[in-house]
Short mmCIF file of N, CA and C in Angstrom, two decimals:
data_model
loop_
_atom_site.label_atom_id
_atom_site.label_comp_id
_atom_site.label_asym_id
_atom_site.label_seq_id
_atom_site.Cartn_x
_atom_site.Cartn_y
_atom_site.Cartn_z
N MET A 1 25.17 20.16 -22.32
CA MET A 1 25.25 19.87 -20.91
C MET A 1 24.90 21.14 -20.13
N GLN A 2 24.11 21.01 -19.09
CA GLN A 2 23.68 22.17 -18.33
C GLN A 2 24.75 22.53 -17.30
N THR A 3 24.86 23.83 -17.08
CA THR A 3 25.86 24.29 -16.11
C THR A 3 25.18 24.55 -14.78
N ALA A 4 26.00 24.65 -13.72
CA ALA A 4 25.47 24.88 -12.38
C ALA A 4 25.02 26.32 -12.20
N SER A 5 25.39 27.22 -13.10
CA SER A 5 25.05 28.62 -12.96
C SER A 5 23.67 28.95 -13.55
N THR A 6 22.89 27.93 -13.89
CA THR A 6 21.56 28.17 -14.44
C THR A 6 20.71 28.88 -13.40
N ASN A 7 20.00 29.89 -13.84
CA ASN A 7 19.17 30.67 -12.93
C ASN A 7 18.02 29.79 -12.42
N ILE A 8 17.82 29.79 -11.10
CA ILE A 8 16.80 28.94 -10.50
C ILE A 8 15.41 29.37 -10.94
N ASP A 9 15.20 30.66 -11.15
CA ASP A 9 13.88 31.16 -11.58
C ASP A 9 13.52 30.67 -12.97
N GLU A 10 14.52 30.38 -13.80
CA GLU A 10 14.23 29.94 -15.16
C GLU A 10 13.81 28.48 -15.21
N ARG A 11 14.17 27.71 -14.16
CA ARG A 11 13.80 26.30 -14.15
C ARG A 11 12.32 26.16 -13.84
N MET A 12 11.77 25.10 -14.36
CA MET A 12 10.34 24.86 -14.19
C MET A 12 10.11 24.12 -12.88
N GLY A 13 9.13 24.56 -12.08
CA GLY A 13 8.78 23.89 -10.84
C GLY A 13 7.96 22.65 -11.11
N PRO A 14 7.69 21.86 -10.10
CA PRO A 14 6.99 20.60 -10.30
C PRO A 14 5.52 20.76 -10.70
N SER A 15 4.91 21.91 -10.39
CA SER A 15 3.48 22.03 -10.68
C SER A 15 3.17 23.03 -11.79
N GLN A 16 4.20 23.64 -12.38
CA GLN A 16 3.95 24.62 -13.43
C GLN A 16 3.65 23.93 -14.75
N GLU A 17 2.80 24.56 -15.53
CA GLU A 17 2.47 24.02 -16.83
C GLU A 17 3.29 24.75 -17.88
N LEU A 18 3.75 24.02 -18.86
CA LEU A 18 4.58 24.58 -19.90
C LEU A 18 3.71 25.37 -20.88
N SER A 19 4.16 26.55 -21.28
CA SER A 19 3.38 27.38 -22.19
C SER A 19 3.47 26.82 -23.61
N ASP A 20 2.52 27.25 -24.45
CA ASP A 20 2.50 26.79 -25.84
C ASP A 20 3.74 27.27 -26.60
N SER A 21 4.28 28.42 -26.21
CA SER A 21 5.46 28.93 -26.90
C SER A 21 6.69 28.06 -26.64
N LYS A 22 6.70 27.32 -25.53
CA LYS A 22 7.82 26.42 -25.27
C LYS A 22 7.55 25.01 -25.80
N ARG A 23 6.29 24.67 -26.00
CA ARG A 23 5.97 23.34 -26.53
C ARG A 23 6.23 23.25 -28.02
N GLY A 24 6.06 24.36 -28.73
CA GLY A 24 6.28 24.36 -30.19
C GLY A 24 7.67 23.95 -30.58
N PRO A 25 8.71 24.56 -29.99
CA PRO A 25 10.07 24.15 -30.36
C PRO A 25 10.39 22.69 -30.02
N VAL A 26 9.73 22.16 -28.98
CA VAL A 26 9.95 20.75 -28.62
C VAL A 26 9.47 19.86 -29.76
N ILE A 27 8.28 20.14 -30.27
CA ILE A 27 7.74 19.33 -31.38
C ILE A 27 8.56 19.58 -32.65
N GLY A 28 8.99 20.83 -32.86
CA GLY A 28 9.84 21.13 -34.03
C GLY A 28 11.15 20.35 -33.97
N GLY A 29 11.74 20.28 -32.79
CA GLY A 29 12.98 19.51 -32.65
C GLY A 29 12.75 18.03 -32.88
N HIS A 30 11.60 17.52 -32.43
CA HIS A 30 11.28 16.10 -32.64
C HIS A 30 11.08 15.82 -34.12
N LEU A 31 10.40 16.74 -34.82
CA LEU A 31 10.20 16.56 -36.26
C LEU A 31 11.52 16.70 -37.03
N GLY A 32 12.47 17.43 -36.45
CA GLY A 32 13.80 17.58 -37.07
C GLY A 32 14.76 16.46 -36.67
N ASN A 33 14.23 15.36 -36.11
CA ASN A 33 15.00 14.18 -35.74
C ASN A 33 16.09 14.46 -34.71
N LYS A 34 15.83 15.39 -33.80
CA LYS A 34 16.78 15.63 -32.72
C LYS A 34 16.46 14.70 -31.56
N SER A 35 17.46 14.41 -30.75
CA SER A 35 17.24 13.54 -29.60
C SER A 35 16.55 14.34 -28.48
N ILE A 36 15.97 13.61 -27.55
CA ILE A 36 15.28 14.26 -26.43
C ILE A 36 16.27 15.07 -25.61
N ARG A 37 17.48 14.58 -25.47
CA ARG A 37 18.50 15.29 -24.72
C ARG A 37 18.84 16.62 -25.39
N ASP A 38 18.97 16.60 -26.73
CA ASP A 38 19.29 17.83 -27.46
C ASP A 38 18.12 18.82 -27.41
N ILE A 39 16.90 18.29 -27.47
CA ILE A 39 15.72 19.16 -27.43
C ILE A 39 15.62 19.83 -26.06
N SER A 40 15.88 19.10 -24.99
CA SER A 40 15.73 19.65 -23.65
C SER A 40 16.84 20.64 -23.30
N TRP A 41 17.95 20.60 -24.03
CA TRP A 41 19.09 21.44 -23.70
C TRP A 41 18.83 22.92 -23.99
N LEU A 42 18.25 23.24 -25.13
CA LEU A 42 18.11 24.65 -25.52
C LEU A 42 17.10 25.42 -24.67
N PRO A 43 15.86 24.99 -24.53
CA PRO A 43 14.93 25.79 -23.72
C PRO A 43 15.03 25.52 -22.23
N ASN A 44 15.98 24.66 -21.83
CA ASN A 44 16.20 24.34 -20.41
C ASN A 44 14.94 23.70 -19.80
N ILE A 45 14.45 22.67 -20.48
CA ILE A 45 13.27 21.92 -20.02
C ILE A 45 13.75 20.52 -19.65
N PRO A 46 13.24 19.94 -18.56
CA PRO A 46 13.67 18.58 -18.19
C PRO A 46 13.35 17.57 -19.28
N ARG A 47 14.19 16.55 -19.36
CA ARG A 47 14.01 15.53 -20.40
C ARG A 47 12.68 14.79 -20.24
N SER A 48 12.26 14.57 -18.99
CA SER A 48 10.98 13.88 -18.78
C SER A 48 9.81 14.70 -19.32
N THR A 49 9.90 16.03 -19.21
CA THR A 49 8.85 16.89 -19.74
C THR A 49 8.84 16.84 -21.27
N VAL A 50 10.01 16.88 -21.87
CA VAL A 50 10.11 16.79 -23.34
C VAL A 50 9.53 15.47 -23.81
N SER A 51 9.87 14.39 -23.13
CA SER A 51 9.35 13.08 -23.49
C SER A 51 7.83 13.04 -23.35
N GLY A 52 7.31 13.63 -22.28
CA GLY A 52 5.86 13.66 -22.07
C GLY A 52 5.15 14.45 -23.14
N ILE A 53 5.73 15.58 -23.57
CA ILE A 53 5.13 16.40 -24.63
C ILE A 53 5.06 15.61 -25.93
N ILE A 54 6.12 14.92 -26.24
CA ILE A 54 6.18 14.16 -27.50
C ILE A 54 5.19 13.00 -27.46
N THR A 55 5.13 12.27 -26.34
CA THR A 55 4.21 11.12 -26.29
C THR A 55 2.74 11.57 -26.31
N LYS A 56 2.43 12.75 -25.82
CA LYS A 56 1.06 13.25 -25.91
C LYS A 56 0.76 13.79 -27.31
N TRP A 57 1.78 14.35 -27.96
CA TRP A 57 1.58 14.93 -29.28
C TRP A 57 1.35 13.87 -30.35
N LYS A 58 2.03 12.73 -30.22
CA LYS A 58 1.94 11.69 -31.26
C LYS A 58 0.51 11.22 -31.52
N PRO A 59 -0.28 10.79 -30.51
CA PRO A 59 -1.63 10.32 -30.84
C PRO A 59 -2.63 11.45 -31.08
N LEU A 60 -2.44 12.61 -30.43
CA LEU A 60 -3.43 13.68 -30.52
C LEU A 60 -3.16 14.66 -31.64
N GLY A 61 -1.88 14.87 -31.97
CA GLY A 61 -1.53 15.82 -33.02
C GLY A 61 -1.58 17.26 -32.54
N THR A 62 -1.73 17.48 -31.25
CA THR A 62 -1.76 18.84 -30.71
C THR A 62 -1.02 18.87 -29.38
N THR A 63 -0.54 20.06 -29.02
CA THR A 63 0.15 20.21 -27.75
C THR A 63 -0.72 20.92 -26.72
N ALA A 64 -1.95 21.22 -27.09
CA ALA A 64 -2.85 21.92 -26.17
C ALA A 64 -3.19 21.03 -24.98
N THR A 65 -3.42 21.64 -23.84
CA THR A 65 -3.79 20.90 -22.64
C THR A 65 -5.20 20.35 -22.80
N GLN A 66 -5.37 19.08 -22.55
CA GLN A 66 -6.66 18.42 -22.69
C GLN A 66 -7.47 18.60 -21.42
N PRO A 67 -8.80 18.60 -21.53
CA PRO A 67 -9.62 18.71 -20.32
C PRO A 67 -9.45 17.47 -19.46
N PRO A 68 -9.59 17.60 -18.14
CA PRO A 68 -9.42 16.44 -17.28
C PRO A 68 -10.53 15.41 -17.49
N SER A 69 -10.21 14.16 -17.23
CA SER A 69 -11.20 13.11 -17.42
C SER A 69 -12.13 13.06 -16.22
N GLY A 70 -13.30 12.51 -16.42
CA GLY A 70 -14.25 12.34 -15.33
C GLY A 70 -15.20 13.52 -15.19
N ARG A 71 -16.23 13.27 -14.42
CA ARG A 71 -17.24 14.30 -14.19
C ARG A 71 -16.74 15.25 -13.10
N PRO A 72 -16.97 16.55 -13.25
CA PRO A 72 -16.53 17.47 -12.21
C PRO A 72 -17.31 17.26 -10.92
N ARG A 73 -16.69 17.54 -9.79
CA ARG A 73 -17.33 17.36 -8.50
C ARG A 73 -18.48 18.34 -8.35
N HIS A 74 -19.56 17.85 -7.75
CA HIS A 74 -20.75 18.67 -7.58
C HIS A 74 -20.57 19.66 -6.44
N MET A 75 -19.87 19.24 -5.41
CA MET A 75 -19.74 20.07 -4.21
C MET A 75 -18.35 20.71 -4.16
N THR A 76 -18.33 22.00 -3.93
CA THR A 76 -17.07 22.72 -3.82
C THR A 76 -16.53 22.59 -2.40
N GLY A 77 -15.35 23.12 -2.17
CA GLY A 77 -14.77 23.10 -0.84
C GLY A 77 -15.61 23.88 0.16
N ARG A 78 -16.17 24.99 -0.30
CA ARG A 78 -17.03 25.80 0.58
C ARG A 78 -18.27 25.03 0.98
N GLY A 79 -18.86 24.34 0.03
CA GLY A 79 -20.05 23.52 0.33
C GLY A 79 -19.73 22.39 1.29
N GLN A 80 -18.56 21.78 1.13
CA GLN A 80 -18.17 20.70 2.05
C GLN A 80 -17.97 21.22 3.46
N ARG A 81 -17.37 22.40 3.58
CA ARG A 81 -17.20 22.97 4.92
C ARG A 81 -18.55 23.30 5.54
N MET A 82 -19.48 23.81 4.74
CA MET A 82 -20.81 24.12 5.23
C MET A 82 -21.52 22.84 5.67
N LEU A 83 -21.38 21.78 4.89
CA LEU A 83 -22.00 20.50 5.23
C LEU A 83 -21.44 19.95 6.54
N LYS A 84 -20.12 20.01 6.71
CA LYS A 84 -19.50 19.52 7.93
C LYS A 84 -19.95 20.32 9.14
N ARG A 85 -20.05 21.66 8.98
CA ARG A 85 -20.51 22.51 10.08
C ARG A 85 -21.95 22.19 10.46
N THR A 86 -22.79 21.96 9.45
CA THR A 86 -24.19 21.64 9.70
C THR A 86 -24.33 20.34 10.48
N VAL A 87 -23.58 19.33 10.09
CA VAL A 87 -23.68 18.03 10.75
C VAL A 87 -23.11 18.09 12.16
N ARG A 88 -22.01 18.81 12.35
CA ARG A 88 -21.45 18.92 13.69
C ARG A 88 -22.37 19.68 14.64
N ARG A 89 -23.13 20.64 14.10
CA ARG A 89 -24.05 21.40 14.92
C ARG A 89 -25.18 20.53 15.43
N SER A 90 -25.70 19.66 14.57
CA SER A 90 -26.79 18.78 14.97
C SER A 90 -26.63 17.45 14.25
N ARG A 91 -26.23 16.41 15.00
CA ARG A 91 -25.95 15.10 14.41
C ARG A 91 -27.22 14.32 14.08
N ARG A 92 -28.38 14.79 14.51
CA ARG A 92 -29.61 14.04 14.30
C ARG A 92 -30.37 14.46 13.05
N LEU A 93 -29.86 15.36 12.27
CA LEU A 93 -30.57 15.81 11.07
C LEU A 93 -30.58 14.71 10.01
N SER A 94 -31.66 14.64 9.28
CA SER A 94 -31.74 13.66 8.20
C SER A 94 -31.04 14.21 6.97
N ALA A 95 -30.73 13.33 6.04
CA ALA A 95 -30.06 13.75 4.80
C ALA A 95 -30.98 14.67 3.99
N GLU A 96 -32.27 14.44 4.05
CA GLU A 96 -33.23 15.28 3.33
C GLU A 96 -33.20 16.71 3.86
N SER A 97 -33.20 16.84 5.20
CA SER A 97 -33.20 18.20 5.77
C SER A 97 -31.87 18.90 5.53
N ILE A 98 -30.77 18.15 5.54
CA ILE A 98 -29.47 18.74 5.25
C ILE A 98 -29.43 19.23 3.81
N ALA A 99 -29.98 18.44 2.89
CA ALA A 99 -30.02 18.84 1.48
C ALA A 99 -30.83 20.12 1.30
N LYS A 100 -31.94 20.24 2.03
CA LYS A 100 -32.76 21.47 1.95
C LYS A 100 -32.00 22.66 2.53
N ASP A 101 -31.29 22.44 3.64
CA ASP A 101 -30.52 23.52 4.24
C ASP A 101 -29.43 24.01 3.29
N LEU A 102 -28.74 23.09 2.65
CA LEU A 102 -27.70 23.48 1.70
C LEU A 102 -28.29 24.24 0.51
N GLN A 103 -29.50 23.87 0.12
CA GLN A 103 -30.17 24.56 -0.98
C GLN A 103 -30.44 26.02 -0.60
N THR A 104 -30.93 26.23 0.63
CA THR A 104 -31.28 27.60 1.03
C THR A 104 -30.03 28.43 1.35
N TRP A 105 -29.01 27.85 1.97
CA TRP A 105 -27.85 28.61 2.38
C TRP A 105 -26.84 28.82 1.25
N CYS A 106 -26.51 27.75 0.55
CA CYS A 106 -25.44 27.84 -0.46
C CYS A 106 -25.96 27.86 -1.89
N GLY A 107 -27.21 27.52 -2.09
CA GLY A 107 -27.72 27.42 -3.45
C GLY A 107 -27.31 26.14 -4.14
N LEU A 108 -26.89 25.12 -3.38
CA LEU A 108 -26.49 23.84 -3.96
C LEU A 108 -27.70 22.93 -4.07
N GLN A 109 -28.04 22.54 -5.27
CA GLN A 109 -29.15 21.61 -5.49
C GLN A 109 -28.57 20.21 -5.53
N MET A 110 -28.79 19.43 -4.46
CA MET A 110 -28.26 18.07 -4.44
C MET A 110 -29.24 17.14 -3.76
N SER A 111 -29.14 15.88 -4.11
CA SER A 111 -30.04 14.88 -3.57
C SER A 111 -29.55 14.40 -2.21
N PRO A 112 -30.44 13.81 -1.41
CA PRO A 112 -30.02 13.25 -0.13
C PRO A 112 -28.97 12.14 -0.28
N THR A 113 -29.00 11.43 -1.40
CA THR A 113 -28.01 10.38 -1.64
C THR A 113 -26.61 11.00 -1.77
N THR A 114 -26.52 12.12 -2.46
CA THR A 114 -25.24 12.81 -2.61
C THR A 114 -24.76 13.31 -1.25
N VAL A 115 -25.69 13.82 -0.44
CA VAL A 115 -25.33 14.29 0.90
C VAL A 115 -24.76 13.13 1.71
N ARG A 116 -25.42 11.97 1.67
CA ARG A 116 -24.93 10.80 2.41
C ARG A 116 -23.54 10.39 1.92
N ARG A 117 -23.34 10.40 0.60
CA ARG A 117 -22.05 10.01 0.04
C ARG A 117 -20.95 10.97 0.49
N GLU A 118 -21.24 12.27 0.47
CA GLU A 118 -20.26 13.25 0.92
C GLU A 118 -19.95 13.07 2.40
N LEU A 119 -20.98 12.85 3.21
CA LEU A 119 -20.78 12.66 4.64
C LEU A 119 -19.97 11.40 4.92
N HIS A 120 -20.23 10.35 4.15
CA HIS A 120 -19.48 9.11 4.31
C HIS A 120 -18.01 9.34 4.01
N GLY A 121 -17.73 10.13 2.97
CA GLY A 121 -16.35 10.45 2.62
C GLY A 121 -15.66 11.29 3.69
N MET A 122 -16.44 12.07 4.46
CA MET A 122 -15.88 12.90 5.52
C MET A 122 -15.72 12.13 6.83
N GLY A 123 -16.23 10.91 6.88
CA GLY A 123 -16.10 10.11 8.09
C GLY A 123 -17.33 10.09 8.98
N PHE A 124 -18.44 10.66 8.50
CA PHE A 124 -19.69 10.61 9.25
C PHE A 124 -20.50 9.43 8.74
N HIS A 125 -20.94 8.56 9.66
CA HIS A 125 -21.71 7.39 9.27
C HIS A 125 -23.01 7.38 10.05
N GLY A 126 -24.12 7.09 9.38
CA GLY A 126 -25.40 7.04 10.05
C GLY A 126 -25.66 5.65 10.59
N ARG A 127 -25.83 5.55 11.88
CA ARG A 127 -26.12 4.26 12.51
C ARG A 127 -27.27 4.44 13.47
N ALA A 128 -28.09 3.41 13.60
CA ALA A 128 -29.19 3.45 14.55
C ALA A 128 -28.65 3.14 15.94
N ALA A 129 -29.20 3.82 16.92
CA ALA A 129 -28.77 3.60 18.30
C ALA A 129 -29.26 2.23 18.76
N ALA A 130 -28.52 1.62 19.68
CA ALA A 130 -28.92 0.33 20.23
C ALA A 130 -30.19 0.52 21.05
N SER A 131 -31.12 -0.43 20.94
CA SER A 131 -32.37 -0.30 21.68
C SER A 131 -32.13 -0.66 23.14
N LYS A 132 -32.62 0.17 24.01
CA LYS A 132 -32.44 -0.03 25.44
C LYS A 132 -33.82 -0.17 26.08
N PRO A 133 -33.96 -1.06 27.05
CA PRO A 133 -35.27 -1.21 27.67
C PRO A 133 -35.63 0.06 28.45
N SER A 134 -36.85 0.45 28.32
CA SER A 134 -37.32 1.63 29.03
C SER A 134 -37.72 1.23 30.45
N ILE A 135 -36.96 1.70 31.44
CA ILE A 135 -37.26 1.37 32.83
C ILE A 135 -38.05 2.54 33.42
N THR A 136 -39.30 2.31 33.62
CA THR A 136 -40.14 3.34 34.21
C THR A 136 -40.18 3.16 35.73
N LYS A 137 -40.79 4.09 36.41
CA LYS A 137 -40.91 3.98 37.87
C LYS A 137 -41.73 2.75 38.25
N CYS A 138 -42.74 2.46 37.47
CA CYS A 138 -43.62 1.31 37.75
C CYS A 138 -42.86 0.00 37.59
N SER A 139 -42.08 -0.14 36.47
CA SER A 139 -41.35 -1.38 36.26
C SER A 139 -40.21 -1.52 37.27
N ALA A 140 -39.60 -0.41 37.68
CA ALA A 140 -38.55 -0.47 38.69
C ALA A 140 -39.12 -0.92 40.04
N LYS A 141 -40.31 -0.47 40.34
CA LYS A 141 -40.96 -0.84 41.60
C LYS A 141 -41.27 -2.33 41.64
N ARG A 142 -41.69 -2.88 40.49
CA ARG A 142 -42.00 -4.31 40.41
C ARG A 142 -40.73 -5.16 40.43
N ARG A 143 -39.63 -4.66 39.86
CA ARG A 143 -38.40 -5.45 39.78
C ARG A 143 -37.62 -5.45 41.09
N MET A 144 -37.77 -4.44 41.91
CA MET A 144 -36.97 -4.33 43.13
C MET A 144 -37.16 -5.52 44.08
N PRO A 145 -38.38 -5.97 44.41
CA PRO A 145 -38.50 -7.15 45.28
C PRO A 145 -37.90 -8.40 44.64
N TRP A 146 -38.05 -8.54 43.34
CA TRP A 146 -37.50 -9.70 42.64
C TRP A 146 -35.98 -9.69 42.77
N CYS A 147 -35.33 -8.52 42.60
CA CYS A 147 -33.88 -8.41 42.70
C CYS A 147 -33.41 -8.65 44.14
N LYS A 148 -34.16 -8.10 45.10
CA LYS A 148 -33.74 -8.26 46.50
C LYS A 148 -33.79 -9.72 46.93
N ALA A 149 -34.76 -10.46 46.41
CA ALA A 149 -34.86 -11.88 46.75
C ALA A 149 -33.68 -12.67 46.17
N ARG A 150 -33.09 -12.22 45.11
CA ARG A 150 -32.00 -12.94 44.46
C ARG A 150 -30.65 -12.22 44.62
N ARG A 151 -30.54 -11.36 45.59
CA ARG A 151 -29.35 -10.54 45.78
C ARG A 151 -28.10 -11.37 46.06
N HIS A 152 -28.21 -12.47 46.75
CA HIS A 152 -27.06 -13.26 47.16
C HIS A 152 -26.79 -14.45 46.23
N TRP A 153 -27.37 -14.46 45.08
CA TRP A 153 -27.10 -15.54 44.14
C TRP A 153 -25.66 -15.46 43.67
N THR A 154 -25.09 -16.59 43.38
CA THR A 154 -23.75 -16.64 42.80
C THR A 154 -23.88 -17.20 41.39
N LEU A 155 -22.76 -17.36 40.75
CA LEU A 155 -22.79 -17.90 39.39
C LEU A 155 -23.25 -19.36 39.36
N GLU A 156 -23.05 -20.09 40.47
CA GLU A 156 -23.47 -21.49 40.50
C GLU A 156 -25.00 -21.59 40.55
N ASN A 157 -25.65 -20.64 41.18
CA ASN A 157 -27.11 -20.65 41.28
C ASN A 157 -27.78 -20.17 40.00
N GLY A 158 -27.10 -19.48 39.20
CA GLY A 158 -27.67 -18.92 37.96
C GLY A 158 -26.87 -17.71 37.56
N THR A 159 -27.45 -16.88 36.81
CA THR A 159 -26.73 -15.69 36.36
C THR A 159 -26.65 -14.67 37.48
N CYS A 160 -25.63 -13.91 37.48
CA CYS A 160 -25.45 -12.87 38.48
C CYS A 160 -26.36 -11.70 38.12
N LEU A 161 -27.27 -11.37 38.99
CA LEU A 161 -28.28 -10.38 38.66
C LEU A 161 -28.04 -9.05 39.34
N THR A 162 -26.87 -8.84 39.90
CA THR A 162 -26.64 -7.59 40.61
C THR A 162 -26.68 -6.40 39.67
N ALA A 163 -26.30 -6.63 38.41
CA ALA A 163 -26.34 -5.51 37.46
C ALA A 163 -27.77 -5.11 37.17
N LEU A 164 -28.70 -6.08 37.15
CA LEU A 164 -30.10 -5.77 36.90
C LEU A 164 -30.75 -5.07 38.10
N CYS A 165 -30.26 -5.36 39.28
CA CYS A 165 -30.89 -4.86 40.48
C CYS A 165 -30.49 -3.42 40.80
N GLN A 166 -29.51 -2.92 40.15
CA GLN A 166 -29.09 -1.54 40.44
C GLN A 166 -29.91 -0.57 39.63
N VAL A 167 -31.05 -0.24 40.15
CA VAL A 167 -31.98 0.65 39.44
C VAL A 167 -31.83 2.06 39.94
#
C-alpha cells in the first residue's frame, strides 16, 4: 500500500515515458506470477501503466517503444505558419503560386493539392465570387429613362424596380 509521504517528484506525470530500466522489472514480476498490484507497488508505477506494459509485451515480446502508426506529416508547424501568413497577405493567390513560394522560402516541395488540403484544414476555402452585372456609364444612361418611367410602380403593377433605378 502506498503512503501519503511519497515524493511527488518520484511519481510519473501523465506525459512521461517509462524508461527501459523500469519496464524490465515489470515484465520480470509478471513472469514471476506476481499480481499487477504487487508489481506496481515496488517501483511506484501506476497499476494502469503496469497493465499497459504487460499487454503490449505479450504480443510483441519487447518493451521497446514502437514507432507511431501512419505517415508522418509533410508540413511542419513552421511551414503551416508560413502558409497562413502567405494566404492572409494575399487571398487571391493560386495554390500553384503558393506551392512555388513555399518551395523558395521554406524549401518545402509540395503539390498544389497538398496546399489546398492544408488550407482547408486551417479554415480557408476557395470559392468563386458571385457574378455581378457590369454597369457601365453607357448602360446606366440607357437604363435611367426606363427607371424614371416606372418610378411609381407598386407591387400590384409588377416588381418594385426602385432598387434597379438607383444607379
